[in-house]
Amino acid sequence: MPSDIPLTDGLAPDDASGLTDDELRALLARAKAAGDEPLRRLVASFVTLRRLTAEALTLVETQYGAAAVARVPALSHLKRLVRRER
């Protein structure tokens, strides 16, 4: 795929709903069993990004209040994704 095409092109909107912890554990186990190092690193990166996102949202809510997150559509969407995926 050319690097100038966004990775989200061609994905259905619900593809962004994320993976549950159980799905991630299964995917990580499959990657390890198959020796698929790029997939293992991708899962680890995703888990790290999700955790950092949750921490950042908590920080924003603590400093500015939950209403600040609710007013920003992107932050509200992130909050729903992070909470659903835990």
Tab-separated table of N, CA and C in Angstrom:
chain	number	residue	atom	x	y	z
A	1	MET	N	0.851	-1.176	0.000
A	1	MET	CA	0.000	0.000	0.000
A	1	MET	C	0.894	1.236	0.000
A	2	PRO	N	0.655	2.175	-0.909
A	2	PRO	CA	1.459	3.401	-0.938
A	2	PRO	C	1.323	4.167	0.370
A	3	SER	N	2.412	4.819	0.792
A	3	SER	CA	2.421	5.489	2.093
A	3	SER	C	1.558	6.743	2.130
A	4	ASP	N	1.121	7.257	0.978
A	4	ASP	CA	0.299	8.466	0.992
A	4	ASP	C	-1.195	8.174	1.133
A	5	ILE	N	-1.574	6.891	1.181
A	5	ILE	CA	-2.971	6.508	1.365
A	5	ILE	C	-3.187	6.223	2.850
A	6	PRO	N	-4.159	6.903	3.483
A	6	PRO	CA	-4.403	6.662	4.908
A	6	PRO	C	-4.734	5.193	5.176
A	7	LEU	N	-4.270	4.678	6.302
A	7	LEU	CA	-4.528	3.290	6.653
A	7	LEU	C	-6.010	3.013	6.869
A	8	THR	N	-6.784	4.054	7.156
A	8	THR	CA	-8.208	3.856	7.416
A	8	THR	C	-9.037	3.718	6.149
A	9	ASP	N	-8.459	4.018	4.996
A	9	ASP	CA	-9.209	3.874	3.742
A	9	ASP	C	-9.635	2.425	3.555
A	10	GLY	N	-10.888	2.238	3.242
A	10	GLY	CA	-11.393	0.900	2.982
A	10	GLY	C	-11.847	0.147	4.220
A	11	LEU	N	-11.730	0.751	5.395
A	11	LEU	CA	-12.182	0.090	6.614
A	11	LEU	C	-13.600	0.539	6.951
A	12	ALA	N	-14.394	-0.397	7.392
A	12	ALA	CA	-15.746	-0.052	7.843
A	12	ALA	C	-15.646	0.737	9.147
A	13	PRO	N	-16.624	1.622	9.436
A	13	PRO	CA	-16.567	2.416	10.670
A	13	PRO	C	-16.438	1.573	11.934
A	14	ASP	N	-17.069	0.404	11.964
A	14	ASP	CA	-16.989	-0.408	13.171
A	14	ASP	C	-15.659	-1.142	13.301
A	15	ASP	N	-14.798	-1.082	12.287
A	15	ASP	CA	-13.460	-1.652	12.399
A	15	ASP	C	-12.636	-0.913	13.440
A	16	ALA	N	-13.025	0.314	13.749
A	16	ALA	CA	-12.294	1.114	14.721
A	16	ALA	C	-12.771	0.866	16.146
A	17	SER	N	-13.639	-0.120	16.333
A	17	SER	CA	-14.165	-0.356	17.673
A	17	SER	C	-13.143	-0.988	18.594
A	18	GLY	N	-12.038	-1.458	18.053
A	18	GLY	CA	-10.971	-1.989	18.888
A	18	GLY	C	-11.144	-3.445	19.241
A	19	LEU	N	-10.164	-3.944	19.951
A	19	LEU	CA	-10.141	-5.338	20.357
A	19	LEU	C	-10.260	-5.423	21.872
A	20	THR	N	-10.891	-6.471	22.354
A	20	THR	CA	-10.969	-6.680	23.787
A	20	THR	C	-9.624	-7.203	24.288
A	21	ASP	N	-9.437	-7.168	25.595
A	21	ASP	CA	-8.205	-7.711	26.165
A	21	ASP	C	-8.052	-9.192	25.820
A	22	ASP	N	-9.154	-9.939	25.864
A	22	ASP	CA	-9.088	-11.365	25.521
A	22	ASP	C	-8.660	-11.579	24.072
A	23	GLU	N	-9.198	-10.761	23.169
A	23	GLU	CA	-8.807	-10.867	21.757
A	23	GLU	C	-7.329	-10.534	21.582
A	24	LEU	N	-6.861	-9.531	22.296
A	24	LEU	CA	-5.444	-9.166	22.200
A	24	LEU	C	-4.547	-10.279	22.742
A	25	ARG	N	-4.940	-10.872	23.859
A	25	ARG	CA	-4.148	-11.972	24.422
A	25	ARG	C	-4.075	-13.135	23.433
A	26	ALA	N	-5.208	-13.456	22.807
A	26	ALA	CA	-5.236	-14.560	21.836
A	26	ALA	C	-4.368	-14.244	20.623
A	27	LEU	N	-4.449	-12.999	20.161
A	27	LEU	CA	-3.640	-12.597	19.012
A	27	LEU	C	-2.153	-12.626	19.355
A	28	LEU	N	-1.811	-12.184	20.552
A	28	LEU	CA	-0.420	-12.210	20.984
A	28	LEU	C	0.084	-13.649	21.099
A	29	ALA	N	-0.731	-14.529	21.653
A	29	ALA	CA	-0.346	-15.937	21.764
A	29	ALA	C	-0.136	-16.558	20.387
A	30	ARG	N	-1.034	-16.211	19.456
A	30	ARG	CA	-0.902	-16.735	18.092
A	30	ARG	C	0.369	-16.216	17.426
A	31	ALA	N	0.668	-14.938	17.633
A	31	ALA	CA	1.879	-14.350	17.047
A	31	ALA	C	3.128	-15.010	17.618
A	32	LYS	N	3.137	-15.228	18.935
A	32	LYS	CA	4.292	-15.875	19.564
A	32	LYS	C	4.453	-17.306	19.076
A	33	ALA	N	3.343	-18.043	19.007
A	33	ALA	CA	3.398	-19.438	18.569
A	33	ALA	C	3.885	-19.561	17.130
A	34	ALA	N	3.506	-18.596	16.296
A	34	ALA	CA	3.897	-18.636	14.879
A	34	ALA	C	5.255	-17.982	14.638
A	35	GLY	N	5.834	-17.397	15.672
A	35	GLY	CA	7.103	-16.698	15.487
A	35	GLY	C	6.947	-15.438	14.656
A	36	ASP	N	5.762	-14.845	14.693
A	36	ASP	CA	5.463	-13.649	13.901
A	36	ASP	C	5.848	-12.404	14.713
A	37	GLU	N	7.112	-12.039	14.628
A	37	GLU	CA	7.639	-10.916	15.412
A	37	GLU	C	6.982	-9.579	15.059
A	38	PRO	N	6.753	-9.267	13.783
A	38	PRO	CA	6.068	-7.998	13.484
A	38	PRO	C	4.671	-7.925	14.110
A	39	LEU	N	3.919	-9.017	14.077
A	39	LEU	CA	2.593	-9.010	14.689
A	39	LEU	C	2.703	-8.875	16.205
A	40	ARG	N	3.664	-9.545	16.824
A	40	ARG	CA	3.852	-9.434	18.264
A	40	ARG	C	4.144	-7.992	18.647
A	41	ARG	N	5.015	-7.335	17.884
A	41	ARG	CA	5.345	-5.935	18.173
A	41	ARG	C	4.147	-5.019	17.922
A	42	LEU	N	3.358	-5.323	16.904
A	42	LEU	CA	2.160	-4.523	16.623
A	42	LEU	C	1.173	-4.604	17.786
A	43	VAL	N	0.932	-5.807	18.297
A	43	VAL	CA	0.025	-5.970	19.432
A	43	VAL	C	0.573	-5.229	20.647
A	44	ALA	N	1.859	-5.361	20.911
A	44	ALA	CA	2.468	-4.654	22.045
A	44	ALA	C	2.341	-3.144	21.883
A	45	SER	N	2.524	-2.649	20.682
A	45	SER	CA	2.376	-1.211	20.422
A	45	SER	C	0.939	-0.758	20.634
A	46	PHE	N	-0.010	-1.562	20.179
A	46	PHE	CA	-1.422	-1.225	20.342
A	46	PHE	C	-1.796	-1.161	21.819
A	47	VAL	N	-1.357	-2.154	22.587
A	47	VAL	CA	-1.660	-2.185	24.025
A	47	VAL	C	-1.048	-0.969	24.719
A	48	THR	N	0.180	-0.643	24.361
A	48	THR	CA	0.842	0.522	24.949
A	48	THR	C	0.108	1.802	24.594
A	49	LEU	N	-0.275	1.958	23.344
A	49	LEU	CA	-1.001	3.153	22.911
A	49	LEU	C	-2.342	3.269	23.623
A	50	ARG	N	-3.050	2.163	23.763
A	50	ARG	CA	-4.341	2.188	24.453
A	50	ARG	C	-4.171	2.588	25.920
A	51	ARG	N	-3.141	2.042	26.577
A	51	ARG	CA	-2.901	2.385	27.979
A	51	ARG	C	-2.534	3.858	28.133
A	52	LEU	N	-1.668	4.356	27.257
A	52	LEU	CA	-1.282	5.768	27.316
A	52	LEU	C	-2.466	6.687	27.020
A	53	THR	N	-3.323	6.282	26.104
A	53	THR	CA	-4.522	7.065	25.801
A	53	THR	C	-5.426	7.151	27.019
A	54	ALA	N	-5.626	6.024	27.692
A	54	ALA	CA	-6.462	6.010	28.897
A	54	ALA	C	-5.866	6.906	29.975
A	55	GLU	N	-4.552	6.864	30.134
A	55	GLU	CA	-3.897	7.701	31.138
A	55	GLU	C	-4.010	9.178	30.781
A	56	ALA	N	-3.867	9.500	29.516
A	56	ALA	CA	-3.980	10.897	29.082
A	56	ALA	C	-5.395	11.415	29.294
A	57	LEU	N	-6.391	10.600	28.984
A	57	LEU	CA	-7.778	11.006	29.197
A	57	LEU	C	-8.060	11.224	30.686
A	58	THR	N	-7.524	10.354	31.525
A	58	THR	CA	-7.687	10.517	32.972
A	58	THR	C	-7.051	11.819	33.433
A	59	LEU	N	-5.889	12.139	32.903
A	59	LEU	CA	-5.212	13.387	33.251
A	59	LEU	C	-6.048	14.598	32.842
A	60	VAL	N	-6.582	14.584	31.623
A	60	VAL	CA	-7.418	15.693	31.152
A	60	VAL	C	-8.652	15.831	32.043
A	61	GLU	N	-9.290	14.697	32.358
A	61	GLU	CA	-10.473	14.751	33.223
A	61	GLU	C	-10.133	15.280	34.616
A	62	THR	N	-8.990	14.893	35.141
A	62	THR	CA	-8.575	15.337	36.476
A	62	THR	C	-8.286	16.829	36.489
A	63	GLN	N	-7.599	17.299	35.468
A	63	GLN	CA	-7.205	18.706	35.443
A	63	GLN	C	-8.318	19.639	34.984
A	64	TYR	N	-9.118	19.196	34.040
A	64	TYR	CA	-10.107	20.095	33.429
A	64	TYR	C	-11.556	19.661	33.635
A	65	GLY	N	-11.759	18.485	34.189
A	65	GLY	CA	-13.104	17.976	34.424
A	65	GLY	C	-13.602	17.106	33.281
A	66	ALA	N	-14.520	16.234	33.624
A	66	ALA	CA	-15.080	15.311	32.628
A	66	ALA	C	-15.795	16.062	31.510
A	67	ALA	N	-16.331	17.235	31.831
A	67	ALA	CA	-17.042	18.014	30.809
A	67	ALA	C	-16.101	18.444	29.691
A	68	ALA	N	-14.827	18.663	30.018
A	68	ALA	CA	-13.855	19.052	28.989
A	68	ALA	C	-13.692	17.941	27.963
A	69	VAL	N	-13.674	16.712	28.426
A	69	VAL	CA	-13.562	15.567	27.512
A	69	VAL	C	-14.851	15.428	26.710
A	70	ALA	N	-15.975	15.605	27.375
A	70	ALA	CA	-17.268	15.462	26.701
A	70	ALA	C	-17.465	16.504	25.602
A	71	ARG	N	-16.859	17.680	25.757
A	71	ARG	CA	-17.027	18.757	24.762
A	71	ARG	C	-16.214	18.525	23.490
A	72	VAL	N	-15.190	17.715	23.572
A	72	VAL	CA	-14.326	17.483	22.409
A	72	VAL	C	-14.690	16.125	21.807
A	73	PRO	N	-15.296	16.116	20.629
A	73	PRO	CA	-15.758	14.851	20.040
A	73	PRO	C	-14.674	13.768	19.948
A	74	ALA	N	-13.471	14.140	19.560
A	74	ALA	CA	-12.409	13.139	19.423
A	74	ALA	C	-12.068	12.525	20.783
A	75	LEU	N	-12.035	13.336	21.832
A	75	LEU	CA	-11.739	12.816	23.164
A	75	LEU	C	-12.883	11.945	23.681
A	76	SER	N	-14.106	12.347	23.406
A	76	SER	CA	-15.264	11.529	23.801
A	76	SER	C	-15.220	10.164	23.126
A	77	HIS	N	-14.882	10.172	21.855
A	77	HIS	CA	-14.792	8.909	21.106
A	77	HIS	C	-13.672	8.034	21.677
A	78	LEU	N	-12.529	8.632	21.951
A	78	LEU	CA	-11.427	7.872	22.544
A	78	LEU	C	-11.828	7.277	23.881
A	79	LYS	N	-12.531	8.052	24.680
A	79	LYS	CA	-12.961	7.559	25.990
A	79	LYS	C	-13.860	6.344	25.845
A	80	ARG	N	-14.794	6.384	24.908
A	80	ARG	CA	-15.677	5.238	24.679
A	80	ARG	C	-14.879	4.016	24.237
A	81	LEU	N	-13.921	4.221	23.347
A	81	LEU	CA	-13.120	3.089	22.869
A	81	LEU	C	-12.275	2.489	23.978
A	82	VAL	N	-11.644	3.333	24.762
A	82	VAL	CA	-10.777	2.836	25.835
A	82	VAL	C	-11.588	2.094	26.877
A	83	ARG	N	-12.735	2.630	27.241
A	83	ARG	CA	-13.569	1.972	28.260
A	83	ARG	C	-14.148	0.666	27.754
A	84	ARG	N	-14.529	0.613	26.493
A	84	ARG	CA	-15.142	-0.600	25.940
A	84	ARG	C	-14.128	-1.732	25.826
A	85	GLU	N	-12.886	-1.373	25.593
A	85	GLU	CA	-11.874	-2.390	25.302
A	85	GLU	C	-11.236	-3.015	26.526
A	86	ARG	N	-11.450	-2.465	27.678
A	86	ARG	CA	-10.776	-2.998	28.877
A	86	ARG	C	-11.323	-4.305	29.303
